[in-house]
Amino acid sequence: RSVYDDQPNAHQKFMEKLDACIRNHDREIEKMCNFHHQGFVDAITELLKVRADAEKLKVQVTDTNRRLQDAGKEVIAQTEEIIRCRVQQRNITTVVEKLQLCLPVLEMYSKLKEQMSVKRYYSALKTMEQLENLYLPRVSQYRFCQIMMENLPKLREEIKEISMSDLKDFLESIRKHSDRIGETAMKQAQQQKTFSTALQKQNNVNYGRNMHLGRNRILESKNEITLKRAFEDEDEHDEEVLTAQDLVDFSPVYRCLHIYSVLGDGEIFENYYRKQRRKQARLVLQPQSSMHETVEGYRRYFSQIVGFFVVEDHILHVTQGLVTRTYTDELWNMALSKIIAVLRTHSSYCSDPDLVLELKNLIVVFADTLQGYGFPVNRLFDLLFEIRDQYNETLLKKWSGLFRDIFEADNYSPIPVANEEEYRIVISKFPFQDPELDKQSFPKKLPMSQSVPQIYMQVKEFIYASLKFSESLHRSSTEIDDMLRKSTNLLLTRTLSSCLQNLIKKPHIGLTELVQIIINTTHLEQACKYLEDFISNITNISQLTVHTARLYGLSTFKDARHAAEGEIYTKLNQKIDEFIQIADYDWTMSESDGRASGYLMDLINFLRSTFQVFTHLPGKVAQTACMSACQHLSMSLMQMLLDSELKQISMGAIQQFNLDVIQCELFASSEPVPGFQGDTLQLAFIDLRQLLDLFMVWDWSTYLADYGQATSKYLRVNPSTALTLLEKMKDSSKKNNIFAQFRKNDRDKQKLIETVVKQLRSLVNGMSQHT
């Protein structure tokens, strides 16, 4: 830069100096070359000398090389073979190493295929997981590994489908076999309960000690047999107790649950399982239309339900989360509502008490079985109280028929006993006590008829039948005692009372039968206290207990007696009417026959014989019947005289009628039924007597003068009655005495009748106006 930056001709000067420097260097080089030229010549000379030796050496080297090449060919071949072998060894080593990596993969895949073939799907999924996470990543570069990787998801889906298919088969299987599962569970619960009950009764030495002697012996022997059988059954089944797990293979559920859990679809599986089981629950809870016709229909229905919930309880305890207690409780509450509705509907069709009792026993076993699995069953026992009322209704209907048959077969005669053995047989059936009768010698007759001990025994059988339903209801003895008394009260006050009322109203029941019915009801009423003792002995509840109900048999039999008494009065009056209807008076006769009418004497004889039968009745009943008959006879005779169809009546007919009334009065005074004071019975005919006396003595002046006074001789004669009868006599007098106007006495009598008629009419009119 200094060269260019100096003076203007600096470049030229620099070039000149540079050329001078080059010439100096060339001169130094020439000097140097000249100095070494001789050495160079010497060297060339030596090289020329060496060239011949070099040619010889070259020939020797070439020959040596040729001979070495010929000698090394075999070595080279061996060497190449060694190289090839070493390459193969290296490759083999590499292959072995790679195969050692691939073999576990292939072995695991082979194991997977084998597990799939033997349906060990859960293990297969575990193997897949190991393949994916551990083995396949080591050899992922190989194509077969890619194929395996692609096949694994397909195998998973296949496993899901197969496990789901197995689950569906399992669900179908338990749906078909749920009744067998439930039947086995119910049988085990029943055996356990029978064993426990028998053991408890064995330990309780005082059990049933106060019960009826015959019944007690039967029960004690039955208890011993039951306990013995219970121990035997326990020994037989001790080694082999079938459970739901024994009857059902739950492995499909476990496999499917594990498979879906491993695949991360556990929630999907749970939802599917619960949904399908809810559907099955609805099918199980749907009853058959004819279920109520047989016990087997109910048993199959209960067995299916028990089987369903036994399976669910097993699934609840052996799996985690597949079903929960909340789920089972919700399902049970839904099922319980449906079961109660079904039982209410179908049990209402049951008219056979034995079928209702079997249903009750099935419900108790059903409830006890499910209670043993932890399901609440209080609502079922509440339902049993409703069914108990229905059971009592069916019993009442059945016993109504039994009572009717007993009443139809009864001869309504006192029971004859020929010897002591027959007497013991009767009193063993009915608690009859009569010291006076005991003093009599055989043969003798008991006052009641054959229906009384039969009715009493049937009432006891009813109590036994009612007790059968109260057993196993988990109720106290006090409650059972109350149930028995209430049902027995219904039997007495409704069923037996209705049968007695219908019996009394039947046309073929005559006066003799009615009298015997009254006697029978009296003895049945007296036996009610023995029925109360009988119930107390069964339940071991004293009658002195405050809450103990009483039997209403007293009112039942009193009502029946009153109805029978009223029917006696009615039939007596009907019989009197029958005799009255055959009366054949000649109302225009001129004079009487001098003796009472035949129909009336027959009527009086009938009344005498009838009232002799009444000697077995209570005194007041016989007296009332006798008074009622006399009053009705008096009223009937009075109505005969005052009949509107009777237009005329002669004095002779009045005299004949008077003779008949005299016979009635004689009958009343003969005291056909003891116990009347004075002429009380004769007063039944007082109206007729005063009326006939008035017409017989023709004492109209006295009657008209004393009318209205308490001391009147004809106080019971009504003016309208006297007027009616007098007008009939007036018409008869006119018709039969055409020429009476020509006889002064007859004309005077006719005028007197007309005068009395006018006065009577004025009295009757005055009474009407006053009224």
XYZ file of C-alpha atoms in Angstrom, residues 212-611:
400
model
C -106.717 -81.144 75.911
C -105.667 -84.666 76.911
C -106.276 -86.402 73.601
C -104.850 -83.566 71.592
C -101.853 -83.369 73.926
C -100.902 -86.992 73.386
C -101.146 -86.635 69.648
C -99.023 -83.494 69.653
C -96.388 -85.006 71.944
C -96.038 -88.066 69.744
C -95.880 -85.888 66.658
C -93.208 -83.714 68.268
C -91.073 -86.757 69.047
C -91.442 -88.089 65.498
C -90.722 -84.669 64.007
C -87.620 -84.192 66.155
C -86.363 -87.674 65.306
C -86.873 -87.118 61.615
C -85.275 -83.701 61.852
C -82.128 -85.164 63.425
C -82.079 -87.978 60.847
C -82.500 -85.538 57.974
C -79.797 -83.349 59.468
C -77.441 -86.305 59.626
C -78.255 -87.338 56.074
C -77.769 -83.876 54.647
C -74.891 -82.865 56.883
C -72.302 -84.137 54.427
C -74.084 -82.951 51.310
C -75.734 -79.526 51.389
C -76.502 -78.154 47.978
C -76.164 -74.438 47.474
C -76.791 -72.122 44.575
C -73.107 -72.425 43.612
C -73.485 -76.210 43.524
C -76.509 -76.019 41.265
C -75.245 -73.268 38.966
C -71.894 -72.744 37.252
C -71.127 -69.069 37.815
C -67.836 -69.175 35.907
C -69.296 -67.434 32.808
C -70.141 -64.427 34.985
C -66.696 -64.359 36.570
C -64.967 -64.735 33.205
C -67.093 -62.089 31.548
C -66.633 -59.704 34.464
C -62.869 -60.204 34.496
C -62.629 -59.927 30.732
C -64.588 -56.712 30.567
C -62.719 -55.343 33.549
C -59.387 -56.092 31.893
C -60.604 -54.518 28.679
C -61.760 -51.428 30.555
C -65.451 -52.052 29.800
C -66.484 -53.144 33.280
C -69.197 -50.488 33.518
C -70.683 -51.593 30.199
C -70.831 -55.174 31.430
C -72.402 -54.155 34.767
C -75.097 -52.139 33.015
C -75.834 -54.966 30.604
C -76.013 -57.578 33.387
C -78.313 -55.471 35.553
C -80.548 -54.603 32.611
C -80.930 -58.254 31.608
C -81.581 -59.351 35.195
C -84.241 -56.680 35.590
C -85.949 -58.058 32.501
C -85.728 -61.560 33.923
C -87.090 -60.295 37.233
C -90.170 -58.957 35.460
C -90.655 -62.314 33.724
C -90.198 -64.225 36.979
C -92.664 -61.965 38.788
C -95.305 -62.425 36.088
C -97.688 -65.150 37.365
C -99.596 -67.674 35.328
C -103.308 -67.057 34.947
C -104.223 -70.379 36.589
C -101.692 -70.095 39.401
C -104.385 -69.884 42.102
C -105.912 -73.244 41.152
C -103.187 -75.491 42.579
C -100.511 -75.383 45.249
C -97.910 -76.301 42.648
C -98.642 -73.075 40.787
C -97.796 -71.020 43.863
C -94.797 -73.224 44.725
C -93.293 -72.801 41.263
C -93.913 -69.052 41.394
C -92.174 -68.703 44.775
C -89.340 -71.040 43.762
C -88.548 -68.955 40.691
C -88.445 -65.750 42.734
C -86.304 -67.292 45.477
C -83.975 -68.752 42.844
C -83.616 -65.349 41.211
C -82.670 -63.554 44.429
C -80.450 -66.370 45.689
C -78.409 -65.982 42.499
C -78.287 -62.198 42.956
C -77.216 -62.576 46.570
C -74.452 -64.965 45.507
C -73.308 -62.545 42.797
C -73.366 -59.731 45.367
C -71.037 -61.557 47.736
C -68.591 -63.154 45.304
C -68.096 -60.231 42.907
C -67.069 -56.690 43.611
C -69.273 -54.068 42.107
C -71.212 -56.171 39.599
C -74.283 -55.777 41.823
C -74.530 -53.676 44.946
C -76.676 -53.876 48.050
C -78.509 -50.765 46.897
C -79.262 -52.434 43.576
C -80.521 -55.656 45.183
C -82.614 -53.726 47.707
C -84.180 -51.669 44.933
C -84.856 -54.822 42.908
C -86.324 -56.583 45.955
C -88.612 -53.661 46.822
C -89.905 -53.636 43.250
C -90.378 -57.402 43.346
C -92.015 -57.300 46.773
C -94.631 -54.801 45.607
C -95.388 -56.977 42.597
C -95.496 -60.171 44.689
C -97.925 -58.638 47.183
C -100.174 -57.366 44.386
C -100.136 -60.801 42.695
C -100.882 -62.658 45.924
C -103.707 -60.300 46.804
C -105.272 -60.804 43.402
C -104.836 -64.550 43.072
C -105.502 -65.466 46.676
C -108.868 -63.723 46.434
C -109.935 -66.482 44.010
C -109.108 -69.253 46.479
C -112.241 -70.762 47.975
C -110.608 -73.857 49.459
C -109.247 -73.258 52.998
C -106.716 -76.071 52.565
C -105.323 -74.300 49.506
C -105.191 -70.986 51.396
C -103.398 -72.736 54.267
C -100.899 -74.257 51.847
C -100.414 -70.806 50.352
C -99.748 -69.389 53.809
C -97.176 -72.097 54.532
C -95.484 -71.380 51.203
C -95.408 -67.647 51.941
C -93.883 -68.312 55.380
C -91.189 -70.571 53.907
C -90.664 -68.060 51.106
C -90.300 -65.191 53.587
C -88.055 -67.159 55.955
C -85.816 -68.212 53.059
C -85.325 -64.704 51.739
C -84.980 -63.309 55.240
C -82.110 -65.733 55.702
C -80.431 -64.083 52.713
C -80.851 -60.629 54.242
C -83.971 -59.400 52.431
C -86.625 -57.566 54.512
C -89.928 -59.494 54.549
C -92.104 -57.616 57.047
C -94.548 -56.652 54.308
C -95.082 -60.323 53.497
C -96.067 -61.070 57.081
C -98.401 -58.069 56.988
C -99.924 -59.584 53.860
C -100.411 -62.833 55.728
C -102.754 -61.038 58.103
C -104.883 -60.036 55.127
C -104.805 -63.606 53.817
C -105.662 -64.798 57.314
C -108.942 -62.884 57.102
C -109.613 -64.521 53.750
C -108.661 -67.903 55.188
C -111.152 -67.346 57.971
C -113.778 -66.463 55.362
C -113.146 -69.706 53.488
C -113.270 -71.596 56.778
C -116.547 -69.911 57.628
C -117.991 -70.937 54.250
C -116.769 -74.502 54.703
C -118.095 -74.732 58.238
C -121.364 -73.188 57.122
C -121.829 -76.195 54.856
C -120.795 -78.548 57.671
C -123.305 -76.942 60.036
C -126.049 -77.180 57.412
C -125.296 -80.866 56.873
C -125.362 -81.503 60.613
C -128.688 -79.734 60.979
C -130.129 -81.587 57.983
C -129.054 -84.965 59.348
C -130.321 -84.296 62.891
C -133.511 -86.046 64.010
C -134.175 -83.342 66.640
C -134.810 -85.886 69.354
C -133.042 -86.349 72.689
C -129.960 -88.560 72.441
C -130.684 -92.084 73.738
C -127.862 -93.802 75.645
C -128.250 -97.481 76.413
C -125.215 -97.978 78.646
C -122.285 -96.307 80.344
C -120.014 -96.701 77.313
C -122.392 -94.802 75.023
C -122.790 -92.132 77.668
C -118.996 -91.730 77.953
C -118.711 -91.421 74.190
C -121.218 -88.573 74.146
C -119.717 -86.626 77.056
C -116.218 -87.090 75.566
C -117.440 -85.035 72.623
C -119.535 -82.540 74.567
C -119.076 -81.201 78.120
C -122.477 -82.194 79.488
C -123.126 -82.209 83.221
C -126.444 -83.035 84.876
C -126.332 -84.549 88.390
C -130.020 -85.477 88.233
C -129.580 -87.335 84.975
C -126.492 -89.100 86.333
C -128.644 -90.603 89.074
C -131.006 -92.185 86.564
C -130.414 -95.739 85.436
C -129.720 -96.821 81.872
C -131.170 -96.571 79.312
C -131.811 -92.862 79.479
C -131.934 -89.831 77.230
C -129.795 -86.735 77.136
C -131.872 -83.581 76.646
C -130.015 -82.298 73.557
C -130.153 -83.863 70.105
C -127.286 -85.401 68.150
C -126.359 -82.123 66.455
C -125.157 -80.518 69.712
C -121.980 -82.623 70.269
C -121.346 -82.562 66.523
C -121.581 -78.762 66.415
C -119.349 -78.491 69.490
C -116.726 -80.785 67.941
C -116.868 -78.846 64.671
C -116.290 -75.569 66.530
C -113.204 -77.121 68.123
C -112.050 -78.354 64.722
C -112.550 -74.834 63.422
C -110.326 -73.520 66.216
C -107.669 -76.072 65.275
C -107.971 -75.088 61.622
C -107.701 -71.411 62.526
C -104.692 -72.160 64.737
C -102.896 -73.787 61.805
C -102.795 -70.452 60.037
C -101.584 -68.586 63.109
C -98.562 -70.858 63.453
C -95.212 -69.670 62.073
C -96.391 -66.055 61.820
C -93.814 -64.888 64.380
C -96.560 -63.626 66.677
C -96.823 -63.859 70.439
C -99.136 -66.262 72.224
C -101.334 -63.336 73.260
C -101.811 -62.272 69.648
C -102.539 -65.848 68.573
C -105.065 -66.174 71.404
C -106.736 -62.969 70.269
C -106.833 -64.206 66.647
C -108.427 -67.502 67.669
C -111.068 -65.807 69.782
C -111.958 -63.319 67.074
C -112.274 -65.999 64.388
C -114.311 -68.184 66.757
C -116.569 -65.234 67.500
C -117.131 -64.804 63.769
C -117.980 -68.493 63.472
C -120.520 -68.255 66.286
C -122.054 -64.848 65.649
C -122.166 -64.999 61.866
C -121.920 -68.504 60.458
C -123.562 -70.611 63.146
C -126.075 -67.881 63.895
C -127.004 -67.610 60.215
C -127.350 -71.394 59.905
C -129.581 -71.472 62.962
C -131.713 -68.611 61.657
C -132.086 -70.326 58.274
C -132.851 -73.636 59.961
C -135.554 -72.075 62.088
C -137.181 -70.524 58.999
C -137.305 -73.763 57.009
C -140.835 -75.024 56.299
C -140.185 -78.614 57.363
C -139.122 -77.529 60.858
C -142.128 -78.084 63.040
C -142.980 -77.171 66.595
C -141.264 -80.254 68.021
C -138.080 -79.442 66.120
C -138.225 -75.820 67.244
C -138.540 -76.898 70.868
C -135.518 -79.149 70.458
C -133.582 -76.308 68.776
C -134.244 -74.092 71.787
C -133.001 -76.848 74.099
C -129.941 -77.384 71.890
C -129.007 -73.705 71.862
C -129.314 -73.601 75.630
C -126.734 -76.379 76.004
C -124.472 -74.869 73.349
C -124.599 -71.561 75.174
C -123.570 -73.269 78.397
C -120.655 -74.920 76.559
C -119.135 -71.579 75.475
C -117.122 -71.334 78.668
C -115.523 -74.690 77.849
C -114.564 -73.354 74.414
C -112.872 -70.402 76.101
C -110.963 -72.802 78.345
C -110.074 -74.856 75.291
C -108.559 -71.813 73.535
C -106.699 -70.807 76.697
C -105.202 -74.298 76.992
C -104.013 -74.195 73.389
C -102.356 -70.779 73.663
C -101.368 -70.970 77.357
C -102.961 -67.548 77.880
C -105.080 -67.170 80.980
C -108.597 -65.804 80.589
C -107.798 -63.423 83.417
C -105.514 -61.485 81.084
C -106.773 -57.948 80.558
C -106.561 -58.064 76.748
C -108.144 -61.495 76.387
C -111.266 -61.289 74.216
C -114.446 -63.127 75.168
C -116.630 -65.347 73.028
C -119.925 -63.885 71.908
C -121.698 -67.238 71.810
C -124.130 -66.188 74.526
C -125.711 -63.516 72.367
C -125.642 -65.832 69.333
C -127.585 -68.587 71.006
C -129.903 -66.138 72.740
C -130.778 -64.597 69.386
C -131.334 -68.062 67.929
C -133.559 -68.982 70.848
C -135.551 -65.799 70.477
C -135.944 -66.481 66.769
C -137.015 -70.056 67.500
C -139.454 -68.841 70.113
C -140.870 -66.327 67.652
C -141.134 -69.067 65.034
C -142.943 -71.255 67.564
C -145.466 -68.497 68.105
C -145.798 -67.999 64.358
C -146.221 -71.712 63.584
C -148.714 -72.110 66.395
C -150.731 -69.242 64.976
C -150.449 -70.706 61.481
C -151.703 -74.039 62.752
C -154.579 -72.306 64.496
C -155.372 -70.521 61.225
C -155.398 -73.877 59.430
C -157.986 -75.204 61.864
C -159.990 -71.970 61.629
C -160.034 -72.252 57.846
C -161.791 -75.623 57.992
C -164.533 -74.222 60.263
C -167.931 -74.696 58.621
C -170.551 -72.692 60.487
C -174.156 -72.479 59.398
C -174.636 -68.834 60.219
C -178.365 -69.007 59.587
C -179.125 -71.996 61.859
C -182.196 -71.581 63.989
C -180.663 -73.224 67.038
C -177.253 -74.661 68.067
C -176.207 -78.325 67.925
C -175.757 -78.431 71.678
C -172.054 -79.359 71.442
C -168.902 -77.613 70.359
C -167.765 -77.698 66.728
C -165.545 -80.576 65.655
C -162.798 -78.380 64.207
C -162.457 -76.532 67.492
C -162.195 -79.708 69.544
C -159.481 -80.948 67.168
C -157.715 -77.623 67.594
C -157.863 -77.814 71.369
C -156.578 -81.390 71.362
C -153.694 -80.277 69.137
C -152.862 -77.447 71.500
C -152.943 -79.785 74.509
C -150.519 -82.239 72.915
C -148.290 -79.415 71.727
C -148.070 -77.773 75.119
